[in-house]
Amino acid sequence: MIRAEQISAIAQSLEAEVIAIRRHIHQNPELSFQEYQTAAYVAEQLQSFGIKTVQTIAETGIVAIIEGKNPNSKTIALRADLDALPIQELTGVAYQSQHAGKMHACGHDVHTACLLGAAKILNETRLEWEGTVKLIFQPGEEKLPGGASILIQEKVLELPQVDAIIGQHVMPFLPVGTVGFRSGLYMASSDELYIEIIGKGGHGAMPHLCLDPVPVAAQIITALQQVVSRKNNPLVPSVLTIGKVIANGATNVIPDSVKLEGTFRTFDETWRAKAHQEIEQTCQQIANAFGQEAIVNIVKGYPFLNNNPELTQRAKNAAIAYLGAEHVVDLDAWMASEDFAYYSQLIPATFYRLGTANQEKGIVHGVHNPQFNVDEAALKIGSGLMAWLAIQELEA
Ligand code: NI
């Protein structure tokens, strides 16, 4: 059986190559569902490693298969995402984005490079482990409906049937050299709220001749907080944020309508559905009380992400064997969302975090920030660990 030191030594020998891959992808970011060049580059790399089964899926995704000994025994999927964000990069690094207004500001360049590194390691060692590894390079993580949901429809978890899936994401608040795991509920479902309160505008000095939607909108914003604080079981984390309010009147003009936009996030599907009803009713009834109307549109986003406890425990133990216990931490759940959640609703899944921060080098910015960058020492850890976790899970 292959040992952690062997994988780690191969990852070390591939470090410069994986960093070069990451920089190439970083310089050439593409937005969600437009990852044509990135997908072509990934396929080219996989083929250059000698991997035979490399297929396009959902136009801008790539799926590859590496068979070890006894390939029908078990299949583990490793997933990376390919897309960048509509952000103008401000890092000033030599390899910064060549595409104005587009940037790999969520580390998906790192995920892709690490998975390519893992692919090379797995392919080189395939006579030393049992089972099959499916490599999923997924488009459109950042944009609804999420590349994961489309790939699932296109049967990415079948042929061969995937027994478990592992995803890796950078974590700018964890020091480089460290990884984090979380068993059970990890990330929230996320839905977008679009509310329009329709009144009747007019002169600001004559509200009695208007139906002023502004104070109604103010009451709705306040009342919606009670959906979360009074209607929800307090043991289920939930958050409702209104982040955009447009009342486009003037100092002396009452507008015809007010638009509100926000997000609702939680960790329970039953409550999620009920909350949608509560939000709609609260808006309509408050508007109706003042002779106005509310139009509520809730766009469902990703479901909550549940890390399978047994798989996560095994992966964490394998990470401890690979990196040492002092470099493996437990993560808190948080209310951000991630489309990897779709996989976790169907099969045992675990989504873990790769530390990329380095205070001394000033690498401290969060994801989705124009200054976001990673300590590239994370790349050899991310590529070696992904390969190691797949092999360990195949042999579990
Ligand atoms: Ni991301």
mmCIF file of C-alpha atoms and ligand atoms in Angstrom:
data_model
loop_
_atom_site.group_PDB
_atom_site.id
_atom_site.type_symbol
_atom_site.label_atom_id
_atom_site.label_comp_id
_atom_site.label_asym_id
_atom_site.label_seq_id
_atom_site.Cartn_x
_atom_site.Cartn_y
_atom_site.Cartn_z
ATOM 1 C CA MET A 1 0.000 0.000 0.000
ATOM 2 C CA ILE A 2 1.206 3.456 -0.890
ATOM 3 C CA ARG A 3 2.364 5.627 2.006
ATOM 4 C CA ALA A 4 1.726 9.297 2.769
ATOM 5 C CA GLU A 5 5.453 10.067 2.420
ATOM 6 C CA GLN A 6 5.459 8.742 -1.145
ATOM 7 C CA ILE A 7 2.499 10.907 -2.174
ATOM 8 C CA SER A 8 4.004 13.891 -0.421
ATOM 9 C CA ALA A 9 7.328 13.382 -2.245
ATOM 10 C CA ILE A 10 5.582 13.274 -5.643
ATOM 11 C CA ALA A 11 3.565 16.394 -4.743
ATOM 12 C CA GLN A 12 6.818 18.120 -3.808
ATOM 13 C CA SER A 13 8.387 17.158 -7.145
ATOM 14 C CA LEU A 14 5.347 18.593 -8.997
ATOM 15 C CA GLU A 15 5.240 21.841 -7.017
ATOM 16 C CA ALA A 16 6.706 24.128 -9.707
ATOM 17 C CA GLU A 17 4.466 22.602 -12.384
ATOM 18 C CA VAL A 18 1.295 23.009 -10.308
ATOM 19 C CA ILE A 19 2.204 26.622 -9.483
ATOM 20 C CA ALA A 20 2.734 27.311 -13.210
ATOM 21 C CA ILE A 21 -0.676 25.775 -13.971
ATOM 22 C CA ARG A 22 -2.289 27.920 -11.291
ATOM 23 C CA ARG A 23 -0.664 31.074 -12.658
ATOM 24 C CA HIS A 24 -1.786 30.277 -16.202
ATOM 25 C CA ILE A 25 -5.381 29.853 -15.026
ATOM 26 C CA HIS A 26 -5.106 32.925 -12.809
ATOM 27 C CA GLN A 27 -3.986 35.041 -15.774
ATOM 28 C CA ASN A 28 -6.863 33.796 -17.933
ATOM 29 C CA PRO A 29 -10.018 33.969 -15.808
ATOM 30 C CA GLU A 30 -13.403 33.203 -17.345
ATOM 31 C CA LEU A 31 -16.811 33.888 -15.830
ATOM 32 C CA SER A 32 -19.362 31.240 -14.848
ATOM 33 C CA PHE A 33 -20.519 28.987 -17.701
ATOM 34 C CA GLN A 34 -18.048 30.655 -20.094
ATOM 35 C CA GLU A 35 -15.022 28.533 -19.074
ATOM 36 C CA TYR A 36 -14.290 27.315 -22.630
ATOM 37 C CA GLN A 37 -10.557 28.098 -22.629
ATOM 38 C CA THR A 38 -10.100 26.890 -19.067
ATOM 39 C CA ALA A 39 -11.859 23.599 -19.805
ATOM 40 C CA ALA A 40 -9.777 23.103 -22.970
ATOM 41 C CA TYR A 41 -6.597 23.806 -20.986
ATOM 42 C CA VAL A 42 -7.612 21.333 -18.271
ATOM 43 C CA ALA A 43 -8.375 18.628 -20.852
ATOM 44 C CA GLU A 44 -5.036 19.271 -22.560
ATOM 45 C CA GLN A 45 -3.159 18.962 -19.259
ATOM 46 C CA LEU A 46 -4.960 15.730 -18.339
ATOM 47 C CA GLN A 47 -4.161 14.230 -21.727
ATOM 48 C CA SER A 48 -0.512 15.291 -21.438
ATOM 49 C CA PHE A 49 -0.358 13.307 -18.156
ATOM 50 C CA GLY A 50 -1.409 10.221 -20.134
ATOM 51 C CA ILE A 51 -4.965 10.079 -18.760
ATOM 52 C CA LYS A 52 -7.098 8.364 -21.395
ATOM 53 C CA THR A 53 -10.681 9.086 -20.350
ATOM 54 C CA VAL A 54 -11.236 12.843 -20.534
ATOM 55 C CA GLN A 55 -14.674 14.123 -21.521
ATOM 56 C CA THR A 56 -16.452 17.450 -21.814
ATOM 57 C CA ILE A 57 -19.634 17.804 -19.782
ATOM 58 C CA ALA A 58 -22.199 20.629 -19.819
ATOM 59 C CA GLU A 59 -20.165 22.515 -22.465
ATOM 60 C CA THR A 60 -17.550 23.987 -20.131
ATOM 61 C CA GLY A 61 -16.910 21.193 -17.644
ATOM 62 C CA ILE A 62 -14.441 18.298 -17.819
ATOM 63 C CA VAL A 63 -14.730 14.836 -16.302
ATOM 64 C CA ALA A 64 -11.793 12.447 -16.276
ATOM 65 C CA ILE A 65 -11.435 8.917 -14.987
ATOM 66 C CA ILE A 66 -8.366 7.176 -13.582
ATOM 67 C CA GLU A 67 -8.616 3.474 -12.905
ATOM 68 C CA GLY A 68 -6.443 1.756 -10.349
ATOM 69 C CA LYS A 69 -6.295 -1.976 -9.730
ATOM 70 C CA ASN A 70 -9.698 -3.641 -9.449
ATOM 71 C CA PRO A 71 -11.441 -0.520 -10.851
ATOM 72 C CA ASN A 72 -14.988 -1.720 -10.204
ATOM 73 C CA SER A 73 -14.505 -1.990 -6.444
ATOM 74 C CA LYS A 74 -15.332 1.626 -5.600
ATOM 75 C CA THR A 75 -15.388 5.098 -7.182
ATOM 76 C CA ILE A 76 -14.419 8.301 -5.406
ATOM 77 C CA ALA A 77 -14.975 11.676 -7.064
ATOM 78 C CA LEU A 78 -12.726 14.695 -6.521
ATOM 79 C CA ARG A 79 -14.212 18.030 -7.487
ATOM 80 C CA ALA A 80 -12.762 21.414 -8.442
ATOM 81 C CA ASP A 81 -14.543 24.476 -9.844
ATOM 82 C CA LEU A 82 -13.344 26.469 -12.858
ATOM 83 C CA ASP A 83 -15.034 29.867 -12.827
ATOM 84 C CA ALA A 84 -13.818 33.349 -11.908
ATOM 85 C CA LEU A 85 -15.648 36.449 -10.673
ATOM 86 C CA PRO A 86 -16.539 39.805 -12.272
ATOM 87 C CA ILE A 87 -13.940 41.687 -10.192
ATOM 88 C CA GLN A 88 -11.060 43.922 -11.337
ATOM 89 C CA GLU A 89 -7.892 42.453 -9.813
ATOM 90 C CA LEU A 90 -5.810 44.783 -7.621
ATOM 91 C CA THR A 91 -3.135 42.417 -6.289
ATOM 92 C CA GLY A 92 -0.360 43.762 -8.531
ATOM 93 C CA VAL A 93 1.252 40.317 -8.808
ATOM 94 C CA ALA A 94 3.305 39.530 -11.931
ATOM 95 C CA TYR A 95 0.789 36.902 -13.047
ATOM 96 C CA GLN A 96 -2.307 39.021 -12.506
ATOM 97 C CA SER A 97 -5.456 38.680 -14.595
ATOM 98 C CA GLN A 98 -5.069 39.532 -18.283
ATOM 99 C CA HIS A 99 -8.825 39.986 -18.648
ATOM 100 C CA ALA A 100 -10.150 43.337 -17.464
ATOM 101 C CA GLY A 101 -12.935 43.045 -14.928
ATOM 102 C CA LYS A 102 -12.448 39.301 -14.376
ATOM 103 C CA MET A 103 -10.494 37.700 -11.578
ATOM 104 C CA HIS A 104 -9.970 34.386 -9.831
ATOM 105 C CA ALA A 105 -10.881 35.967 -6.499
ATOM 106 C CA CYS A 106 -12.358 32.828 -4.927
ATOM 107 C CA GLY A 107 -9.384 30.534 -5.436
ATOM 108 C CA HIS A 108 -10.987 28.359 -8.107
ATOM 109 C CA ASP A 109 -7.674 28.637 -10.005
ATOM 110 C CA VAL A 110 -6.044 26.990 -6.973
ATOM 111 C CA HIS A 111 -8.715 24.271 -6.789
ATOM 112 C CA THR A 112 -8.281 23.455 -10.476
ATOM 113 C CA ALA A 113 -4.465 23.450 -10.318
ATOM 114 C CA CYS A 114 -4.506 21.252 -7.193
ATOM 115 C CA LEU A 115 -6.886 18.783 -8.814
ATOM 116 C CA LEU A 116 -4.665 18.626 -11.907
ATOM 117 C CA GLY A 117 -1.701 17.963 -9.603
ATOM 118 C CA ALA A 118 -3.707 15.266 -7.819
ATOM 119 C CA ALA A 119 -4.641 13.784 -11.215
ATOM 120 C CA LYS A 120 -0.993 13.480 -12.156
ATOM 121 C CA ILE A 121 -0.117 11.872 -8.807
ATOM 122 C CA LEU A 122 -3.031 9.440 -9.027
ATOM 123 C CA ASN A 123 -2.213 8.499 -12.595
ATOM 124 C CA GLU A 124 1.461 7.866 -11.778
ATOM 125 C CA THR A 125 0.566 5.685 -8.792
ATOM 126 C CA ARG A 126 -2.464 3.898 -10.276
ATOM 127 C CA LEU A 127 -0.917 0.427 -9.987
ATOM 128 C CA GLU A 128 -0.527 0.963 -6.267
ATOM 129 C CA TRP A 129 -4.159 1.597 -5.281
ATOM 130 C CA GLU A 130 -7.544 -0.025 -5.862
ATOM 131 C CA GLY A 131 -10.691 1.404 -7.388
ATOM 132 C CA THR A 132 -11.550 4.347 -9.631
ATOM 133 C CA VAL A 133 -11.142 8.095 -9.201
ATOM 134 C CA LYS A 134 -13.433 10.439 -11.094
ATOM 135 C CA LEU A 135 -12.085 13.971 -11.487
ATOM 136 C CA ILE A 136 -14.796 16.599 -11.838
ATOM 137 C CA PHE A 137 -13.784 20.043 -13.134
ATOM 138 C CA GLN A 138 -17.041 21.873 -12.718
ATOM 139 C CA PRO A 139 -18.206 25.102 -14.354
ATOM 140 C CA GLY A 140 -20.371 27.830 -12.857
ATOM 141 C CA GLU A 141 -19.996 27.529 -9.092
ATOM 142 C CA GLU A 142 -20.580 31.257 -8.619
ATOM 143 C CA LYS A 143 -23.825 31.565 -10.563
ATOM 144 C CA LEU A 144 -27.314 30.113 -10.223
ATOM 145 C CA PRO A 145 -28.429 27.437 -10.893
ATOM 146 C CA GLY A 146 -24.877 26.253 -10.108
ATOM 147 C CA GLY A 147 -22.749 24.022 -12.287
ATOM 148 C CA ALA A 148 -23.129 21.164 -9.790
ATOM 149 C CA SER A 149 -26.896 20.949 -10.350
ATOM 150 C CA ILE A 150 -26.393 20.864 -14.134
ATOM 151 C CA LEU A 151 -23.658 18.220 -13.944
ATOM 152 C CA ILE A 152 -25.885 16.076 -11.724
ATOM 153 C CA GLN A 153 -28.659 16.313 -14.354
ATOM 154 C CA GLU A 154 -26.065 15.248 -16.915
ATOM 155 C CA LYS A 155 -25.363 12.195 -14.731
ATOM 156 C CA VAL A 156 -21.908 13.099 -13.485
ATOM 157 C CA LEU A 157 -22.458 10.860 -10.441
ATOM 158 C CA GLU A 158 -23.230 7.829 -12.623
ATOM 159 C CA LEU A 159 -21.206 5.628 -15.006
ATOM 160 C CA PRO A 160 -19.364 4.717 -12.964
ATOM 161 C CA GLN A 161 -21.568 5.344 -9.958
ATOM 162 C CA VAL A 162 -19.771 7.624 -7.486
ATOM 163 C CA ASP A 163 -19.671 6.258 -3.918
ATOM 164 C CA ALA A 164 -18.436 9.460 -2.265
ATOM 165 C CA ILE A 165 -17.233 12.896 -3.305
ATOM 166 C CA ILE A 166 -14.562 15.176 -1.863
ATOM 167 C CA GLY A 167 -14.228 18.902 -2.559
ATOM 168 C CA GLN A 168 -11.499 21.323 -1.556
ATOM 169 C CA HIS A 169 -11.766 25.115 -1.141
ATOM 170 C CA VAL A 170 -9.206 27.729 -0.205
ATOM 171 C CA MET A 171 -9.577 29.374 3.205
ATOM 172 C CA PRO A 172 -7.944 32.809 3.534
ATOM 173 C CA PHE A 173 -8.374 32.817 7.308
ATOM 174 C CA LEU A 174 -6.443 29.583 7.855
ATOM 175 C CA PRO A 175 -2.632 29.778 7.751
ATOM 176 C CA VAL A 176 -0.929 28.005 4.877
ATOM 177 C CA GLY A 177 0.102 24.506 5.955
ATOM 178 C CA THR A 178 -3.202 23.975 7.760
ATOM 179 C CA VAL A 179 -6.418 22.346 6.569
ATOM 180 C CA GLY A 180 -9.866 22.311 8.168
ATOM 181 C CA PHE A 181 -12.729 19.831 8.328
ATOM 182 C CA ARG A 182 -16.285 20.040 9.576
ATOM 183 C CA SER A 183 -18.587 17.102 10.205
ATOM 184 C CA GLY A 184 -22.316 17.561 9.549
ATOM 185 C CA LEU A 185 -23.971 20.881 8.649
ATOM 186 C CA TYR A 186 -21.326 23.189 7.243
ATOM 187 C CA MET A 187 -22.775 25.785 4.831
ATOM 188 C CA ALA A 188 -26.260 27.252 4.487
ATOM 189 C CA SER A 189 -28.914 27.157 1.792
ATOM 190 C CA SER A 190 -29.187 30.531 0.095
ATOM 191 C CA ASP A 191 -32.175 32.167 -1.572
ATOM 192 C CA GLU A 192 -32.468 35.582 -3.179
ATOM 193 C CA LEU A 193 -35.334 37.874 -2.177
ATOM 194 C CA TYR A 194 -36.799 40.444 -4.572
ATOM 195 C CA ILE A 195 -39.664 42.478 -3.105
ATOM 196 C CA GLU A 196 -41.513 45.368 -4.673
ATOM 197 C CA ILE A 197 -43.969 47.476 -2.688
ATOM 198 C CA ILE A 198 -46.361 49.266 -4.971
ATOM 199 C CA GLY A 199 -48.093 52.413 -3.711
ATOM 200 C CA LYS A 200 -48.902 55.685 -5.422
ATOM 201 C CA GLY A 201 -46.426 58.521 -5.669
ATOM 202 C CA GLY A 202 -46.937 62.256 -5.555
ATOM 203 C CA HIS A 203 -45.869 65.495 -3.842
ATOM 204 C CA GLY A 204 -43.947 64.986 -0.612
ATOM 205 C CA ALA A 205 -46.075 67.683 1.014
ATOM 206 C CA MET A 206 -49.338 65.832 0.351
ATOM 207 C CA PRO A 207 -48.968 62.241 1.603
ATOM 208 C CA HIS A 208 -52.759 62.003 2.170
ATOM 209 C CA LEU A 209 -53.225 62.107 -1.600
ATOM 210 C CA CYS A 210 -50.639 59.332 -2.148
ATOM 211 C CA LEU A 211 -50.049 55.762 -1.000
ATOM 212 C CA ASP A 212 -46.513 56.184 0.315
ATOM 213 C CA PRO A 213 -44.596 52.905 -0.092
ATOM 214 C CA VAL A 214 -41.519 54.158 1.806
ATOM 215 C CA PRO A 215 -42.791 53.775 5.406
ATOM 216 C CA VAL A 216 -44.441 50.497 4.354
ATOM 217 C CA ALA A 217 -41.089 49.248 3.057
ATOM 218 C CA ALA A 218 -39.484 50.334 6.331
ATOM 219 C CA GLN A 219 -42.043 48.311 8.309
ATOM 220 C CA ILE A 220 -41.543 45.310 6.062
ATOM 221 C CA ILE A 221 -37.765 45.425 6.523
ATOM 222 C CA THR A 222 -38.221 45.444 10.307
ATOM 223 C CA ALA A 223 -40.999 42.838 10.327
ATOM 224 C CA LEU A 224 -39.019 40.392 8.193
ATOM 225 C CA GLN A 225 -36.491 40.133 11.007
ATOM 226 C CA GLN A 226 -39.280 38.600 13.089
ATOM 227 C CA VAL A 227 -39.678 35.790 10.565
ATOM 228 C CA VAL A 228 -36.206 34.732 11.617
ATOM 229 C CA SER A 229 -36.396 35.628 15.322
ATOM 230 C CA ARG A 230 -40.009 34.554 16.126
ATOM 231 C CA LYS A 231 -41.183 32.006 13.543
ATOM 232 C CA ASN A 232 -38.052 29.896 13.368
ATOM 233 C CA ASN A 233 -36.912 27.244 15.812
ATOM 234 C CA PRO A 234 -33.969 29.033 17.455
ATOM 235 C CA LEU A 235 -31.921 25.827 17.208
ATOM 236 C CA VAL A 236 -31.899 26.113 13.410
ATOM 237 C CA PRO A 237 -29.476 28.828 12.232
ATOM 238 C CA SER A 238 -31.141 31.316 9.886
ATOM 239 C CA VAL A 239 -30.312 34.732 8.542
ATOM 240 C CA LEU A 240 -32.324 37.255 6.559
ATOM 241 C CA THR A 241 -30.520 40.296 5.191
ATOM 242 C CA ILE A 242 -31.992 43.102 3.104
ATOM 243 C CA GLY A 243 -28.998 44.573 1.321
ATOM 244 C CA LYS A 244 -30.592 46.803 -1.270
ATOM 245 C CA VAL A 245 -33.393 49.365 -0.864
ATOM 246 C CA ILE A 246 -34.453 51.556 -3.760
ATOM 247 C CA ALA A 247 -37.004 54.290 -3.038
ATOM 248 C CA ASN A 248 -36.315 56.479 -6.011
ATOM 249 C CA GLY A 249 -38.206 59.592 -4.949
ATOM 250 C CA ALA A 250 -36.641 62.872 -3.856
ATOM 251 C CA THR A 251 -36.687 65.231 -0.852
ATOM 252 C CA ASN A 252 -40.127 66.346 -1.973
ATOM 253 C CA VAL A 253 -41.278 63.379 -4.057
ATOM 254 C CA ILE A 254 -43.030 60.246 -2.843
ATOM 255 C CA PRO A 255 -42.123 57.400 -5.244
ATOM 256 C CA ASP A 256 -44.657 55.008 -6.761
ATOM 257 C CA SER A 257 -42.834 51.963 -5.504
ATOM 258 C CA VAL A 258 -39.952 50.710 -3.388
ATOM 259 C CA LYS A 259 -37.746 47.755 -4.278
ATOM 260 C CA LEU A 260 -36.003 45.592 -1.694
ATOM 261 C CA GLU A 261 -33.433 42.886 -2.330
ATOM 262 C CA GLY A 262 -31.889 40.476 0.108
ATOM 263 C CA THR A 263 -30.916 36.970 1.024
ATOM 264 C CA PHE A 264 -32.408 34.232 3.190
ATOM 265 C CA ARG A 265 -30.178 31.408 4.455
ATOM 266 C CA THR A 266 -30.728 28.406 6.676
ATOM 267 C CA PHE A 267 -29.941 24.731 7.321
ATOM 268 C CA ASP A 268 -33.323 22.988 7.145
ATOM 269 C CA GLU A 269 -35.370 22.293 4.013
ATOM 270 C CA THR A 270 -38.766 22.187 5.775
ATOM 271 C CA TRP A 271 -38.151 25.487 7.492
ATOM 272 C CA ARG A 272 -36.749 26.922 4.271
ATOM 273 C CA ALA A 273 -40.042 26.251 2.469
ATOM 274 C CA LYS A 274 -42.102 27.579 5.403
ATOM 275 C CA ALA A 275 -39.933 30.687 5.669
ATOM 276 C CA HIS A 276 -40.609 31.488 2.021
ATOM 277 C CA GLN A 277 -44.358 31.497 2.783
ATOM 278 C CA GLU A 278 -43.850 33.595 5.915
ATOM 279 C CA ILE A 279 -41.762 36.143 4.013
ATOM 280 C CA GLU A 280 -44.375 36.436 1.294
ATOM 281 C CA GLN A 281 -47.293 36.757 3.750
ATOM 282 C CA THR A 282 -45.509 39.298 5.926
ATOM 283 C CA CYS A 283 -44.796 41.515 2.938
ATOM 284 C CA GLN A 284 -48.287 41.255 1.486
ATOM 285 C CA GLN A 285 -50.195 41.722 4.727
ATOM 286 C CA ILE A 286 -48.224 44.784 5.792
ATOM 287 C CA ALA A 287 -48.618 46.311 2.335
ATOM 288 C CA ASN A 288 -52.347 45.469 2.332
ATOM 289 C CA ALA A 289 -52.812 47.098 5.739
ATOM 290 C CA PHE A 290 -51.934 50.400 4.060
ATOM 291 C CA GLY A 291 -53.859 49.799 0.850
ATOM 292 C CA GLN A 292 -50.762 48.822 -1.083
ATOM 293 C CA GLU A 293 -49.483 45.729 -2.786
ATOM 294 C CA ALA A 294 -46.299 43.682 -2.422
ATOM 295 C CA ILE A 295 -44.873 41.527 -5.186
ATOM 296 C CA VAL A 296 -42.517 38.944 -3.706
ATOM 297 C CA ASN A 297 -40.151 36.902 -5.846
ATOM 298 C CA ILE A 298 -37.920 34.382 -4.073
ATOM 299 C CA VAL A 299 -35.251 32.822 -6.271
ATOM 300 C CA LYS A 300 -34.129 29.530 -4.795
ATOM 301 C CA GLY A 301 -30.379 29.102 -4.641
ATOM 302 C CA TYR A 302 -28.180 26.284 -3.417
ATOM 303 C CA PRO A 303 -29.326 23.869 -0.688
ATOM 304 C CA PHE A 304 -27.418 23.504 2.602
ATOM 305 C CA LEU A 305 -24.136 21.627 2.565
ATOM 306 C CA ASN A 306 -23.987 18.581 4.781
ATOM 307 C CA ASN A 307 -20.629 16.898 5.332
ATOM 308 C CA ASN A 308 -21.205 13.173 5.813
ATOM 309 C CA PRO A 309 -19.901 12.464 9.361
ATOM 310 C CA GLU A 310 -18.245 9.072 8.656
ATOM 311 C CA LEU A 311 -16.583 10.189 5.421
ATOM 312 C CA THR A 312 -15.468 13.455 7.028
ATOM 313 C CA GLN A 313 -13.974 11.653 10.027
ATOM 314 C CA ARG A 314 -12.047 9.291 7.750
ATOM 315 C CA ALA A 315 -10.828 12.197 5.613
ATOM 316 C CA LYS A 316 -9.776 14.126 8.699
ATOM 317 C CA ASN A 317 -7.852 11.118 10.025
ATOM 318 C CA ALA A 318 -6.197 10.700 6.636
ATOM 319 C CA ALA A 319 -5.250 14.407 6.640
ATOM 320 C CA ILE A 320 -3.735 13.991 10.116
ATOM 321 C CA ALA A 321 -1.684 11.069 8.817
ATOM 322 C CA TYR A 322 -0.557 13.199 5.866
ATOM 323 C CA LEU A 323 0.088 16.574 7.562
ATOM 324 C CA GLY A 324 0.288 15.864 11.302
ATOM 325 C CA ALA A 325 -2.426 16.596 13.883
ATOM 326 C CA GLU A 326 -1.111 20.104 14.526
ATOM 327 C CA HIS A 327 -1.986 21.059 10.926
ATOM 328 C CA VAL A 328 -5.586 19.824 10.916
ATOM 329 C CA VAL A 329 -8.323 21.901 12.562
ATOM 330 C CA ASP A 330 -12.083 21.702 13.060
ATOM 331 C CA LEU A 331 -14.110 24.349 11.250
ATOM 332 C CA ASP A 332 -17.200 26.208 12.405
ATOM 333 C CA ALA A 333 -20.360 26.101 10.327
ATOM 334 C CA TRP A 334 -21.088 29.352 8.527
ATOM 335 C CA MET A 335 -23.905 30.960 6.557
ATOM 336 C CA ALA A 336 -22.158 31.266 3.199
ATOM 337 C CA SER A 337 -23.320 28.882 0.480
ATOM 338 C CA GLU A 338 -21.652 26.694 -2.128
ATOM 339 C CA ASP A 339 -23.058 24.566 -4.931
ATOM 340 C CA PHE A 340 -21.035 21.520 -3.781
ATOM 341 C CA ALA A 341 -24.103 21.233 -1.492
ATOM 342 C CA TYR A 342 -26.021 19.609 -4.366
ATOM 343 C CA TYR A 343 -23.677 16.627 -4.318
ATOM 344 C CA SER A 344 -23.958 16.415 -0.521
ATOM 345 C CA GLN A 345 -27.754 16.080 -0.821
ATOM 346 C CA LEU A 346 -27.318 12.911 -2.934
ATOM 347 C CA ILE A 347 -24.228 10.963 -1.859
ATOM 348 C CA PRO A 348 -21.719 10.984 1.036
ATOM 349 C CA ALA A 349 -19.719 14.169 0.551
ATOM 350 C CA THR A 350 -17.111 16.184 2.379
ATOM 351 C CA PHE A 351 -15.981 19.716 1.641
ATOM 352 C CA TYR A 352 -12.790 20.745 3.416
ATOM 353 C CA ARG A 353 -10.657 23.872 3.544
ATOM 354 C CA LEU A 354 -7.106 24.474 2.414
ATOM 355 C CA GLY A 355 -5.323 27.178 4.420
ATOM 356 C CA THR A 356 -3.781 29.836 2.138
ATOM 357 C CA ALA A 357 -3.050 32.789 4.474
ATOM 358 C CA ASN A 358 0.387 34.133 5.327
ATOM 359 C CA GLN A 359 0.415 37.172 7.646
ATOM 360 C CA GLU A 360 4.128 37.885 7.121
ATOM 361 C CA LYS A 361 3.734 38.027 3.354
ATOM 362 C CA GLY A 362 0.593 40.191 3.708
ATOM 363 C CA ILE A 363 -1.613 37.440 2.247
ATOM 364 C CA VAL A 364 -4.605 38.183 4.448
ATOM 365 C CA HIS A 365 -7.463 39.278 2.164
ATOM 366 C CA GLY A 366 -10.746 37.402 2.012
ATOM 367 C CA VAL A 367 -12.265 35.758 -1.055
ATOM 368 C CA HIS A 368 -14.272 37.931 -3.492
ATOM 369 C CA ASN A 369 -11.880 40.794 -2.645
ATOM 370 C CA PRO A 370 -9.832 42.443 -5.458
ATOM 371 C CA GLN A 371 -6.695 41.994 -3.313
ATOM 372 C CA PHE A 372 -7.282 38.294 -2.644
ATOM 373 C CA ASN A 373 -4.291 36.073 -3.174
ATOM 374 C CA VAL A 374 -2.925 32.814 -1.773
ATOM 375 C CA ASP A 375 0.424 31.640 -0.463
ATOM 376 C CA GLU A 376 1.373 29.261 -3.258
ATOM 377 C CA ALA A 377 2.991 26.896 -0.777
ATOM 378 C CA ALA A 378 -0.628 25.695 -0.376
ATOM 379 C CA LEU A 379 -0.610 24.170 -3.862
ATOM 380 C CA LYS A 380 1.602 21.195 -3.137
ATOM 381 C CA ILE A 381 -0.381 20.522 0.023
ATOM 382 C CA GLY A 382 -3.681 20.767 -1.858
ATOM 383 C CA SER A 383 -2.609 18.522 -4.722
ATOM 384 C CA GLY A 384 -0.959 15.859 -2.570
ATOM 385 C CA LEU A 385 -3.711 15.821 0.021
ATOM 386 C CA MET A 386 -6.505 15.430 -2.548
ATOM 387 C CA ALA A 387 -4.740 12.441 -4.101
ATOM 388 C CA TRP A 388 -4.056 10.978 -0.657
ATOM 389 C CA LEU A 389 -7.672 11.432 0.537
ATOM 390 C CA ALA A 390 -9.005 9.680 -2.587
ATOM 391 C CA ILE A 391 -6.649 6.725 -2.171
ATOM 392 C CA GLN A 392 -7.386 6.414 1.543
ATOM 393 C CA GLU A 393 -11.137 6.524 0.960
ATOM 394 C CA LEU A 394 -10.884 3.904 -1.813
ATOM 395 C CA GLU A 395 -9.101 1.612 0.625
ATOM 396 C CA ALA A 396 -11.348 2.384 3.618
HETATM 397 NI NI NI B 1 -15.510 29.539 -4.241
#
